[in-house]
Coordinates of N, CA and C in Angstrom, one line a residue:
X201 N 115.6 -42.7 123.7 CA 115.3 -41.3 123.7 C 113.9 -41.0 124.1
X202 N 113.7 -39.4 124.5 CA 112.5 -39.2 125.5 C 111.8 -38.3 124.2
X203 N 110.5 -38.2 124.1 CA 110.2 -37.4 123.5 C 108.9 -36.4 124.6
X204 N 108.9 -35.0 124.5 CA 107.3 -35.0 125.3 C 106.6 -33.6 124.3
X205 N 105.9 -33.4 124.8 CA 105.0 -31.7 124.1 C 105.5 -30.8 124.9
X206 N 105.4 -29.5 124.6 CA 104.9 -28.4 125.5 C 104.2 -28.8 126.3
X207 N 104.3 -28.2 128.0 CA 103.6 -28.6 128.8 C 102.0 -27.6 128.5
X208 N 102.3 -26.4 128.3 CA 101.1 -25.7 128.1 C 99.9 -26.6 127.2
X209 N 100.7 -27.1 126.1 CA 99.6 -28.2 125.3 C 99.1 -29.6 125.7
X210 N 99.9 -30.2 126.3 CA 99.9 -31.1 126.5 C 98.6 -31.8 127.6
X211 N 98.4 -33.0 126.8 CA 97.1 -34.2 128.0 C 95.8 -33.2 127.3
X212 N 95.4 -32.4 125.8 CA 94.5 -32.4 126.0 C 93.5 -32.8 125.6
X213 N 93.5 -34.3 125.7 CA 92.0 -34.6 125.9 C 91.3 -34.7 127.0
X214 N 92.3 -34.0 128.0 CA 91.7 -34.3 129.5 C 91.1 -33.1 129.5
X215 N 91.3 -32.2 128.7 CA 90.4 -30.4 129.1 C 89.5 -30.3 129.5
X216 N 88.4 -31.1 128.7 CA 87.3 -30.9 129.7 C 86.6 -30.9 130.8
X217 N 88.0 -31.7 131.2 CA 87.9 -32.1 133.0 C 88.4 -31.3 133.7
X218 N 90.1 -31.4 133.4 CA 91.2 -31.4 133.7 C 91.7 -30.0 133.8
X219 N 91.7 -28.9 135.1 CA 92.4 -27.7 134.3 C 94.0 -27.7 134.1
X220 N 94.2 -26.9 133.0 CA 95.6 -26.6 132.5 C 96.3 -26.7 133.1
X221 N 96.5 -26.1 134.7 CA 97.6 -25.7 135.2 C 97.8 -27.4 135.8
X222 N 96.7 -28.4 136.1 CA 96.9 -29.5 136.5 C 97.2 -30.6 135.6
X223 N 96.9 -29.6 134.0 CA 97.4 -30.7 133.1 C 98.8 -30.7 132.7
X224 N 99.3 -29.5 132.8 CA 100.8 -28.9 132.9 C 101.7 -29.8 134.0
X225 N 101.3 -29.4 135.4 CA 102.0 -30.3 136.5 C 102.3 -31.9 135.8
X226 N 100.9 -32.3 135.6 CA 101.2 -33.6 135.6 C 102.5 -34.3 134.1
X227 N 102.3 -33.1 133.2 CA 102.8 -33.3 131.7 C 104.7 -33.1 132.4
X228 N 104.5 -32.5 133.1 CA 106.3 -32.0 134.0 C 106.9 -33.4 134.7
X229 N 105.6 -33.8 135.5 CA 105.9 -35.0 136.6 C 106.0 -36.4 135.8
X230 N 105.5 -36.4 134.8 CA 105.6 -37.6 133.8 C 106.9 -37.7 132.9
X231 N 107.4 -36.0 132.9 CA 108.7 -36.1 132.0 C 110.0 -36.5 132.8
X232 N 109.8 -35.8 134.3 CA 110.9 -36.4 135.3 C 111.0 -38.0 135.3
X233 N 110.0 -38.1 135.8 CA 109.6 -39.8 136.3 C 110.5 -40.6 135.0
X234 N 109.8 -40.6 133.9 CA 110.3 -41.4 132.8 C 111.5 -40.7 132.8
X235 N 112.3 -40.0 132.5 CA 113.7 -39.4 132.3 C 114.2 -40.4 133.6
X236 N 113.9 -40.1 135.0 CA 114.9 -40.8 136.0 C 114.5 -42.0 135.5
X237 N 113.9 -42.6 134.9 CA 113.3 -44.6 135.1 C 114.7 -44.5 133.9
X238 N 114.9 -43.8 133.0 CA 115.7 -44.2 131.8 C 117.5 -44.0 132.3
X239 N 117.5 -43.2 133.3 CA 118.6 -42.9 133.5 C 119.2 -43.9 134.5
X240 N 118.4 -44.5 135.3 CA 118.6 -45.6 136.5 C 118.6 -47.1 135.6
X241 N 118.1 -47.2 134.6 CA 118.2 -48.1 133.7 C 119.8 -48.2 133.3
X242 N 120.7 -49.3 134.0 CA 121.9 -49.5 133.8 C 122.2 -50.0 132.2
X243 N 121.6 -50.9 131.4 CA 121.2 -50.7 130.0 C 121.5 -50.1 129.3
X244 N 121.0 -48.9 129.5 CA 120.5 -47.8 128.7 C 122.4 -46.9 128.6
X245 N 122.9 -46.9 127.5 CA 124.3 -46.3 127.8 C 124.2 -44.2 128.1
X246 N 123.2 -43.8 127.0 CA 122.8 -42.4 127.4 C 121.5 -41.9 126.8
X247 N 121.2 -40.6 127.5 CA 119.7 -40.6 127.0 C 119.6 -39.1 126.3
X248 N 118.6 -39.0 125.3 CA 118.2 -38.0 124.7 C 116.9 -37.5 124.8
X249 N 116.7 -36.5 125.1 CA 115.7 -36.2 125.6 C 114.9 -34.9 123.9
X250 N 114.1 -34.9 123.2 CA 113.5 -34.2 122.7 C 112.2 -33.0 123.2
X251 N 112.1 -31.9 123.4 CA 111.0 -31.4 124.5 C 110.5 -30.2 123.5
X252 N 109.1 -29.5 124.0 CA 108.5 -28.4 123.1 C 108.2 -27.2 124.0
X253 N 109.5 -27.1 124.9 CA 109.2 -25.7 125.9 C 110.0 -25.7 126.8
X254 N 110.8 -24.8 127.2 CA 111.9 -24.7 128.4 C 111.8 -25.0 129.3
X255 N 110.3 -25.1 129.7 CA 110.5 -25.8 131.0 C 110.7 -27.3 130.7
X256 N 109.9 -27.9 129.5 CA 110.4 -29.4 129.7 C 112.1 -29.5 129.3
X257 N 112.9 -28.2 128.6 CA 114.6 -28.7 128.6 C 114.8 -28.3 129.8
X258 N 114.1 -27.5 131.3 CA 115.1 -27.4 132.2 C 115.0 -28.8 132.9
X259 N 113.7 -29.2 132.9 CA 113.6 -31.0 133.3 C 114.8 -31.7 132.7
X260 N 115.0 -31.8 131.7 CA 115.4 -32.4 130.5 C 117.1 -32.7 130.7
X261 N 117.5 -31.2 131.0 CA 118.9 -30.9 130.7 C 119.2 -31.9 132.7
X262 N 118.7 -31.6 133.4 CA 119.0 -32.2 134.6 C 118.8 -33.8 134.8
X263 N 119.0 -34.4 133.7 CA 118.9 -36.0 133.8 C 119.2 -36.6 132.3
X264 N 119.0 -35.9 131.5 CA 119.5 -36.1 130.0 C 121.1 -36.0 129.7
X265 N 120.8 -37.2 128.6 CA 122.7 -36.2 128.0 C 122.6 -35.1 127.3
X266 N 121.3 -35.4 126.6 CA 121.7 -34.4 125.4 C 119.7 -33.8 125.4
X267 N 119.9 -33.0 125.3 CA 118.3 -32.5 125.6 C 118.5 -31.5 124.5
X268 N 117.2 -31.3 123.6 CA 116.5 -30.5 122.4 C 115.4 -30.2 122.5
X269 N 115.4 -28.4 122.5 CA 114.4 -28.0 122.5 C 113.9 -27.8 121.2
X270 N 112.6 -28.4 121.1 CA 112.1 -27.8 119.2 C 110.6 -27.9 119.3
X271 N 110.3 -26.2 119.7 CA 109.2 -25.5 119.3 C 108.0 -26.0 118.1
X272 N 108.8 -26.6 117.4 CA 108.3 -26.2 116.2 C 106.3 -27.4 116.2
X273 N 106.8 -28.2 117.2 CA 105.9 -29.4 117.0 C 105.9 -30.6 116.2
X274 N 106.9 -31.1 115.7 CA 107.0 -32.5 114.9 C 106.2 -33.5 115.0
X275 N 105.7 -33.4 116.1 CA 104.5 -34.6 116.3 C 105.5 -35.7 117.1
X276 N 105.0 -36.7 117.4 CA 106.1 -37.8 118.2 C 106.8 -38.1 117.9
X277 N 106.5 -38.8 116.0 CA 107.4 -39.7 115.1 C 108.8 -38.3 115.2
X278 N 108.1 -37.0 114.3 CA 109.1 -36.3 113.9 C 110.3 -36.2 114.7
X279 N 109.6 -36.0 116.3 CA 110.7 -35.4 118.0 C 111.4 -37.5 117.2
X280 N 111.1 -38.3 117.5 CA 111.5 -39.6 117.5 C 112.4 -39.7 116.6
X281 N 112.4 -39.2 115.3 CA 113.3 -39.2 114.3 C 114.7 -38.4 114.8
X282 N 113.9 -37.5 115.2 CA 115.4 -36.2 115.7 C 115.9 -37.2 116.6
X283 N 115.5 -37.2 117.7 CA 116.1 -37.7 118.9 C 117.1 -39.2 118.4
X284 N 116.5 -39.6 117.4 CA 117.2 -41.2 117.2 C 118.7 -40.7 116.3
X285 N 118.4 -39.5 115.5 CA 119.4 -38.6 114.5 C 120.6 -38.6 115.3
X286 N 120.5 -37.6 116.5 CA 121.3 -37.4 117.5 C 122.1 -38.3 118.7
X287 N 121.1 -39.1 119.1 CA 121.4 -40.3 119.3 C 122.9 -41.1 118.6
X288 N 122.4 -41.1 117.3 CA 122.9 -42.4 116.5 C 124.5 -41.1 116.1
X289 N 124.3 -39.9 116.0 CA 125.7 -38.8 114.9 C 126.5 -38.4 116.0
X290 N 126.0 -38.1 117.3 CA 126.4 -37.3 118.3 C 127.0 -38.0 119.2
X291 N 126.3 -39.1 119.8 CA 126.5 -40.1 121.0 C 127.1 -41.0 120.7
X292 N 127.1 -41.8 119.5 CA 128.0 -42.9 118.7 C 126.5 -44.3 118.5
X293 N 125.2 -43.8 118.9 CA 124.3 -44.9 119.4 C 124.1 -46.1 118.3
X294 N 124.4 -47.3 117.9 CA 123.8 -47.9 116.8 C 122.3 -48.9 117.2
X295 N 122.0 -48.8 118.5 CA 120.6 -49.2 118.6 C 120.1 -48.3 119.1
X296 N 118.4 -48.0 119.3 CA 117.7 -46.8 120.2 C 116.5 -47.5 120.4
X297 N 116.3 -47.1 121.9 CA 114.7 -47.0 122.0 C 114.1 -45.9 122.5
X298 N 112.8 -45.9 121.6 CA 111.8 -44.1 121.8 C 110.8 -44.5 122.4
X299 N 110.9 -43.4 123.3 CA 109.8 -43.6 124.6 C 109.4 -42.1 124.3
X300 N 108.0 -42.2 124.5 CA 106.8 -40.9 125.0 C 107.1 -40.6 126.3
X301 N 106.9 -39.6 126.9 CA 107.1 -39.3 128.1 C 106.0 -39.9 129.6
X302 N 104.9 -39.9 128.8 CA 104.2 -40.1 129.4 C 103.3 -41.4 129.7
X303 N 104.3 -42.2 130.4 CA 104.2 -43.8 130.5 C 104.3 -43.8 132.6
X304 N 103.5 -44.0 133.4 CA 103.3 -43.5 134.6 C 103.7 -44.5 135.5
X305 N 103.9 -46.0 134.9 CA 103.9 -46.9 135.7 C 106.1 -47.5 134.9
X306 N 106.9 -46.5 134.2 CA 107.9 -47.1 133.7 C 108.6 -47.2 134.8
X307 N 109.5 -48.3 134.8 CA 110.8 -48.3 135.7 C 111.9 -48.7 135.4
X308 N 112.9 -48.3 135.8 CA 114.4 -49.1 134.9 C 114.2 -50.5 134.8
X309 N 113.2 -51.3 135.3 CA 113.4 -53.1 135.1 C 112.9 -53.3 133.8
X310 N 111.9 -52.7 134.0 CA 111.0 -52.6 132.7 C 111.8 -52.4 131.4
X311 N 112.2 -51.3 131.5 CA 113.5 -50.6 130.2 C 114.5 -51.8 130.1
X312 N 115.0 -52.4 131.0 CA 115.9 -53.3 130.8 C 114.8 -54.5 130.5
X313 N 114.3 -54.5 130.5 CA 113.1 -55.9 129.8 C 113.1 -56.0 128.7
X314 N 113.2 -54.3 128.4 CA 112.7 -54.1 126.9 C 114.1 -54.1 125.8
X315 N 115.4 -53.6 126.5 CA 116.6 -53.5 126.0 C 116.8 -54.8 125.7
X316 N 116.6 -56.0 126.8 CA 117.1 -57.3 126.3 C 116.3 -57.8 125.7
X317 N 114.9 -57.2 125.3 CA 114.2 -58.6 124.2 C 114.6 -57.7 123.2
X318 N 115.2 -56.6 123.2 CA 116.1 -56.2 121.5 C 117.7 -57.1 121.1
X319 N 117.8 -57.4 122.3 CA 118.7 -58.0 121.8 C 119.5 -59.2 120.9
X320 N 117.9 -59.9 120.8 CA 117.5 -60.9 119.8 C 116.9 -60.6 118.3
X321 N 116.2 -59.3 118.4 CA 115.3 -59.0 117.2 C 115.4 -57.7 117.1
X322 N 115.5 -57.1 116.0 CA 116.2 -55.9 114.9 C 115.2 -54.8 115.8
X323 N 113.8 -55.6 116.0 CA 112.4 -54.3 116.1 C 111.9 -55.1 117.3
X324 N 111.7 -54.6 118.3 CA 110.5 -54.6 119.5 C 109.6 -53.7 119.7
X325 N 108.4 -54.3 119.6 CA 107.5 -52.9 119.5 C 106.4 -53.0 120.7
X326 N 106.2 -52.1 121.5 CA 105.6 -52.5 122.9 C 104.2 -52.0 123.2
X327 N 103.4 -52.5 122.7 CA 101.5 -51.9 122.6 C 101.2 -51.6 123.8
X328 N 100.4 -50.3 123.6 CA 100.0 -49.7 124.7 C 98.7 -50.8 125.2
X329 N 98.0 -50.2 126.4 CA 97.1 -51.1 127.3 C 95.9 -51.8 126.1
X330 N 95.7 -51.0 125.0 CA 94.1 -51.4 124.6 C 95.0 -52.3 123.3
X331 N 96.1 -52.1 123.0 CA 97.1 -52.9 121.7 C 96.7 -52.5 120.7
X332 N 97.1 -51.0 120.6 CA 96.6 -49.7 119.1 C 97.4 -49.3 118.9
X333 N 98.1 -48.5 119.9 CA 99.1 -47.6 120.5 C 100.2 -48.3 120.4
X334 N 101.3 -47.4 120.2 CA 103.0 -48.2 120.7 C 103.1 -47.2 121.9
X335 N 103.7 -47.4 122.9 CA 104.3 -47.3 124.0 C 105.7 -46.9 123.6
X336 N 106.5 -47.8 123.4 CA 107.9 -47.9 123.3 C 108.4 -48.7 121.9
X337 N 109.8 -48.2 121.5 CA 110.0 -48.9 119.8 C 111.3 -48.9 120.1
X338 N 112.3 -50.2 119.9 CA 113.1 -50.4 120.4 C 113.8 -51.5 118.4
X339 N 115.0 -50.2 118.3 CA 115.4 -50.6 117.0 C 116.6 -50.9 117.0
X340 N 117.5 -51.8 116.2 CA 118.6 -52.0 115.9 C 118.8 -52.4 114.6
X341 N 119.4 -51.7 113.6 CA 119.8 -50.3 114.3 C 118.7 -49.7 113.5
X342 N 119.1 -48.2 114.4 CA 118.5 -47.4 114.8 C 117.6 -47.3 113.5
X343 N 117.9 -47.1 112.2 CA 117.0 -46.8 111.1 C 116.3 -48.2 110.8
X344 N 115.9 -49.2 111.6 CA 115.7 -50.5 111.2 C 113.8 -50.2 110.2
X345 N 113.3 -49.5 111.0 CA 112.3 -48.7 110.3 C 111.9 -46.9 110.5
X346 N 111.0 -46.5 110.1 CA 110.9 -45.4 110.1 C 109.6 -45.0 111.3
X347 N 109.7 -44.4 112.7 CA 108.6 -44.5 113.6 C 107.5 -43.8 113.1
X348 N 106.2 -44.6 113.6 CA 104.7 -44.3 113.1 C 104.1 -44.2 114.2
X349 N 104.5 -43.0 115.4 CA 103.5 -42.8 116.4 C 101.9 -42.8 116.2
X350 N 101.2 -42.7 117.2 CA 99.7 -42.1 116.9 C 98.8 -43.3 117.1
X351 N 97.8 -42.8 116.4 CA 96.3 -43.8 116.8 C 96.6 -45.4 115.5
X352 N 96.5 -46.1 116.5 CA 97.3 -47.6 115.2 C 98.5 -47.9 114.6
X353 N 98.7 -46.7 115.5 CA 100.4 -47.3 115.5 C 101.2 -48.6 115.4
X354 N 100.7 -48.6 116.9 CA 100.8 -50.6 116.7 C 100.8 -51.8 115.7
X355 N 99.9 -51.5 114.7 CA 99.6 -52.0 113.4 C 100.7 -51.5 112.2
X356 N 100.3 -50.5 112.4 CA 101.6 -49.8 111.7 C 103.0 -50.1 111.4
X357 N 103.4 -50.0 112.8 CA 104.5 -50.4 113.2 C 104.7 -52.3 112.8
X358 N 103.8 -52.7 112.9 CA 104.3 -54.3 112.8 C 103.9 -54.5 111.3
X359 N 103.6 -53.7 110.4 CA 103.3 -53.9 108.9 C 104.8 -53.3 108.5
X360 N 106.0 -52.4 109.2 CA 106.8 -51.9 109.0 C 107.5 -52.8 108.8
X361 N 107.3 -53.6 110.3 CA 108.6 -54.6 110.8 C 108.6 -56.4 109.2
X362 N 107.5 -55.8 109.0 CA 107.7 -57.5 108.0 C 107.8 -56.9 107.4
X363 N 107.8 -55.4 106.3 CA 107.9 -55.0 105.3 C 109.8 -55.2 105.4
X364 N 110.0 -54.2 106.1 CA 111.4 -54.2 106.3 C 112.6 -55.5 106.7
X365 N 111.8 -56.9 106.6 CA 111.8 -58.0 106.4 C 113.6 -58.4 107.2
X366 N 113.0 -58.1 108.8 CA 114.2 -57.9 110.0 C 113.6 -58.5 110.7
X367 N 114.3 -59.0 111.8 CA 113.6 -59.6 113.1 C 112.6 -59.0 113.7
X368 N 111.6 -59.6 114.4 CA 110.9 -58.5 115.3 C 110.4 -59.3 116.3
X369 N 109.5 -58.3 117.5 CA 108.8 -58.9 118.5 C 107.9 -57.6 118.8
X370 N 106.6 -58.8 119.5 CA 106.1 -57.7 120.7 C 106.6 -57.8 121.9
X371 N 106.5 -56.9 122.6 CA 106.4 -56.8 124.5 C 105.5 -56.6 124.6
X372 N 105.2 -57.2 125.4 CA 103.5 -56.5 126.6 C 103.9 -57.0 127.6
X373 N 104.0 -55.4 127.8 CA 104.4 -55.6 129.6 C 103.5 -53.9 130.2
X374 N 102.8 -54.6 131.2 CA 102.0 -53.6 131.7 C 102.6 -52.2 132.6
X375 N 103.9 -52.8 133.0 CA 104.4 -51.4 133.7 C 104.4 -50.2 132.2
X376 N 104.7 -50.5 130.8 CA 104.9 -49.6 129.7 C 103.7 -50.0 129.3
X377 N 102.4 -50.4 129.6 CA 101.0 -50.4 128.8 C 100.6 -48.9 128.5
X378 N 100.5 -48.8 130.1 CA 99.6 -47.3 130.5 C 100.6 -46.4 130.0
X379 N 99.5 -45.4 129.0 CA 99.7 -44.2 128.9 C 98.6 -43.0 129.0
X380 N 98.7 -42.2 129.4 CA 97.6 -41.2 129.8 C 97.7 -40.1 128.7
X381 N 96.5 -40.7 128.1 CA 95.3 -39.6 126.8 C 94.1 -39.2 127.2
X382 N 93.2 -40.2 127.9 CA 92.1 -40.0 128.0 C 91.6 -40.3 129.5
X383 N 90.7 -39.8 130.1 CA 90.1 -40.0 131.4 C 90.5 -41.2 131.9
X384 N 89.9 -42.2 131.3 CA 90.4 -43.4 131.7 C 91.6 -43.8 132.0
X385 N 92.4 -43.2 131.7 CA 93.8 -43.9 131.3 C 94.2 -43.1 132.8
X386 N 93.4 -42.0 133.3 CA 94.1 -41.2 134.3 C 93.9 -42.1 135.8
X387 N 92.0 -42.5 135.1 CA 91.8 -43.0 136.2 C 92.7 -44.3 136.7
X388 N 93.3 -45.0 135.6 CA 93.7 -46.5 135.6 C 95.3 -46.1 136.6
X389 N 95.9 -44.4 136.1 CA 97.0 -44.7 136.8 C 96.8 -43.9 138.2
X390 N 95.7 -43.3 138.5 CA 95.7 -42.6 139.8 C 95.4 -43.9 141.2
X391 N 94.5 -45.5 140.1 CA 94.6 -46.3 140.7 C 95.5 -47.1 141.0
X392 N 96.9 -47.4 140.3 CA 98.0 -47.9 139.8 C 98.8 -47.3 141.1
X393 N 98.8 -46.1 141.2 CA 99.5 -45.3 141.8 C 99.2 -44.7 143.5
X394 N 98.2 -45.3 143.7 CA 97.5 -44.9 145.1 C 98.0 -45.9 146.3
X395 N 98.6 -45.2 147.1 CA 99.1 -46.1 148.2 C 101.0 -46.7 147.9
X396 N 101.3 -46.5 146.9 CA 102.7 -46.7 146.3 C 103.3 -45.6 146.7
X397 N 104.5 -46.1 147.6 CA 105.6 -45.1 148.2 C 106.5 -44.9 147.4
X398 N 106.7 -44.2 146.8 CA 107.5 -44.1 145.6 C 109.0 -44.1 146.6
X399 N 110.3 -44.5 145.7 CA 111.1 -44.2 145.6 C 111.9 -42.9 146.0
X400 N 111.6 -42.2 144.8 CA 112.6 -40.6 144.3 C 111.5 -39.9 144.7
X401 N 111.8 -38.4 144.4 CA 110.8 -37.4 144.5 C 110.3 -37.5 143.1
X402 N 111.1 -37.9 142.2 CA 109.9 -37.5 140.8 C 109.0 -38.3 141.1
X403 N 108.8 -40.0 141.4 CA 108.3 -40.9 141.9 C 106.9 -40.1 142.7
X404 N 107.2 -39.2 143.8 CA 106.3 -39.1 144.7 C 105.7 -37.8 143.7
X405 N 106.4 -37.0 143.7 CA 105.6 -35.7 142.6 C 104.5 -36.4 141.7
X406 N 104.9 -37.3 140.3 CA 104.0 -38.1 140.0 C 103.1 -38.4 140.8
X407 N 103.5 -39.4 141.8 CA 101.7 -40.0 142.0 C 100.9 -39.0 142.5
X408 N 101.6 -38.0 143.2 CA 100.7 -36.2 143.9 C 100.3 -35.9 142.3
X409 N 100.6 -36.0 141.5 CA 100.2 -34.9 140.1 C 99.4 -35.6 139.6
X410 N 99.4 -37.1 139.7 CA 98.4 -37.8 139.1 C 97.1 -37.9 139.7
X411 N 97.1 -38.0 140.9 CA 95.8 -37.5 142.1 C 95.0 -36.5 141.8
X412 N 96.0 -35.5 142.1 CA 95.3 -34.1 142.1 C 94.9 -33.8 140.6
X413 N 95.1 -34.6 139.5 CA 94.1 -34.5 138.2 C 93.3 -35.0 138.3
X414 N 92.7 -36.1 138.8 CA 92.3 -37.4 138.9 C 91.3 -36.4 139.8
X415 N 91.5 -36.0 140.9 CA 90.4 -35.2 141.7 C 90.2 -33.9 140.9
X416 N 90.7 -33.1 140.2 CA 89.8 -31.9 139.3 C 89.0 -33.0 138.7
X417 N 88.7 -34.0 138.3 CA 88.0 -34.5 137.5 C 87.3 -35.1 138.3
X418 N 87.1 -35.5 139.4 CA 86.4 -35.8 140.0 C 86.1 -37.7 139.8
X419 N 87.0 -38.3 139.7 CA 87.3 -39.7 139.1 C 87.3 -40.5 140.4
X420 N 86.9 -41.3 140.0 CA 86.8 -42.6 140.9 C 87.5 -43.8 140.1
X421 N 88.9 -44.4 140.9 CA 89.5 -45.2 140.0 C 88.7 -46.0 139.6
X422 N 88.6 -47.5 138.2 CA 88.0 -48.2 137.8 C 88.2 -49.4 139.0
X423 N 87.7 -49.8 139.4 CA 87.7 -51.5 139.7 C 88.8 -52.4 138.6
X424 N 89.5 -53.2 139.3 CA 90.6 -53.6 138.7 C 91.5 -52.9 137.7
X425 N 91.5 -51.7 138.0 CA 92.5 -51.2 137.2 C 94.0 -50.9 137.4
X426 N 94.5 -51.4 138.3 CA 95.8 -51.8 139.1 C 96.2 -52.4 138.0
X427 N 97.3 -52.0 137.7 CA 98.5 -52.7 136.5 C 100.1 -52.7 137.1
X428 N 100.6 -53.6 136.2 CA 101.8 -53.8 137.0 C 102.6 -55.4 136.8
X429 N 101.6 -56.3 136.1 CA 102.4 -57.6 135.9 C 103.7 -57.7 135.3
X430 N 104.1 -58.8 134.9 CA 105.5 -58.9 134.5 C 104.8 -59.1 133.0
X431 N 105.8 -58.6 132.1 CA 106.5 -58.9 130.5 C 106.0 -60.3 130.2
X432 N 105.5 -59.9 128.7 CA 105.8 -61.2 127.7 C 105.9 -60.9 126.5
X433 N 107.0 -61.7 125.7 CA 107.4 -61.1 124.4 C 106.6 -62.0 123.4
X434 N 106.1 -62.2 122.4 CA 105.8 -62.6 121.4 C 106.8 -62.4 119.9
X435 N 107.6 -63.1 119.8 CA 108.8 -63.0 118.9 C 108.3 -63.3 117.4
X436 N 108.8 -62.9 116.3 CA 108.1 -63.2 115.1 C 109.3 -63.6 114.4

């Protein structure tokens, strides 16, 4: 399941740079992108999408099974709870994985990387680029723990996984490293993403929406910041 914000809120720690209407575009282009990577992901049996504004359910409803709008703001974990609820009462789901919307480099291989290292271990939990952050949380079943999005998550999350005394693993895999919070992270994917013929149109909308932020900001990609290796799990 997908979770994302209101686009109107959304990416802002980029404000200072970044204006709204280009932090909006990109917060739209990030929900398609990841929605098609999850839906092309043969793995994946169906998808739930959780969103905080009609424009992300009209994204949502056009690639999702089941798409929820809820205003209200839950925060990641809360959208993650719902979406995994519905998932597991609605769809028949007894495993899930919760994805943030805003992962720039995901693609159905990836997702299927991540589907089969759950297939061994109750909990996979997939640290973002700096290994604070989770990325992706891949449970079986679905209540295997309770999700702890946010700043140290990561930690969090793996204090869960031996508490709740189940299998577990990391993934680090760089296509699900990057996620875009902070400048850097924009610049790392406007470099990631430059000269890449995408696929789909969500594919090309992305890397156009990640640019044209990346230029209000006036950014110059980092030097080696091209991401993209293959997966490695770390099993516990």
């Amino acid at each position: 399941m997908v979770t994302a914000k209101a686009f109107a809120s959304a990416k802002q720690r980029l404000s200072p740079v970044v204006p709204a209407a280009a932090r909006a575009r990109l917060a739209e282009a990030l929900l398609a992108n990841t929605l098609e990577a999850v839906a092309s992901c043969r793995e994946i049996d169906a998808t739930v999408a959780v969103v905080g504004c009609a424009s992300g359910a009209a994204v949502a409803r056009a690639r999702a099974d089941r798409t929820v709008e809820d205003a209200s703001n839950p925060g990641q974990s809360g959208a993650a709870e719902l979406g995994a609820s519905i998932a597991c009462d609605e769809l028949g789901a007894s495993h899930v994985v919760l994805l943030p919307a805003d992962i720039p480099l995901v693609t159905a291989d990836a997702l299927a990387t991540l589907v089969h290292a759950a297939r061994s271990r109750a909990i996979v939990i997939v640290p973002d680029r700096h290994g604070t952050g989770t990325n992706a949380l891949a449970l079986s079943p679905a209540d295997a723990i309770r999700p702890s999005f946010g700043d140290g998550s990561c930690e969090r999350h793996r204090a869960l996984a031996i508490a709740s005394g189940r299998s577990w693993a990391f993934l680090r895999d760089s296509r699900l490293a990057l996620d875009i919070d902070t400048v850097d992270d924009l610049a790392a994917a406007a470099s990631s993403l430059a000269g890449r013929s995408g696929r789909t149109a969500a594919e090309r909308e992305l890397a156009d929406a990640v640019a044209a932020a990346a230029a209000s900001a006036d950014l110059r990609p980092p030097a080696g910041a091209r991401l993209g290796s293959p997966a490695a799990t770390t099993a516990k």
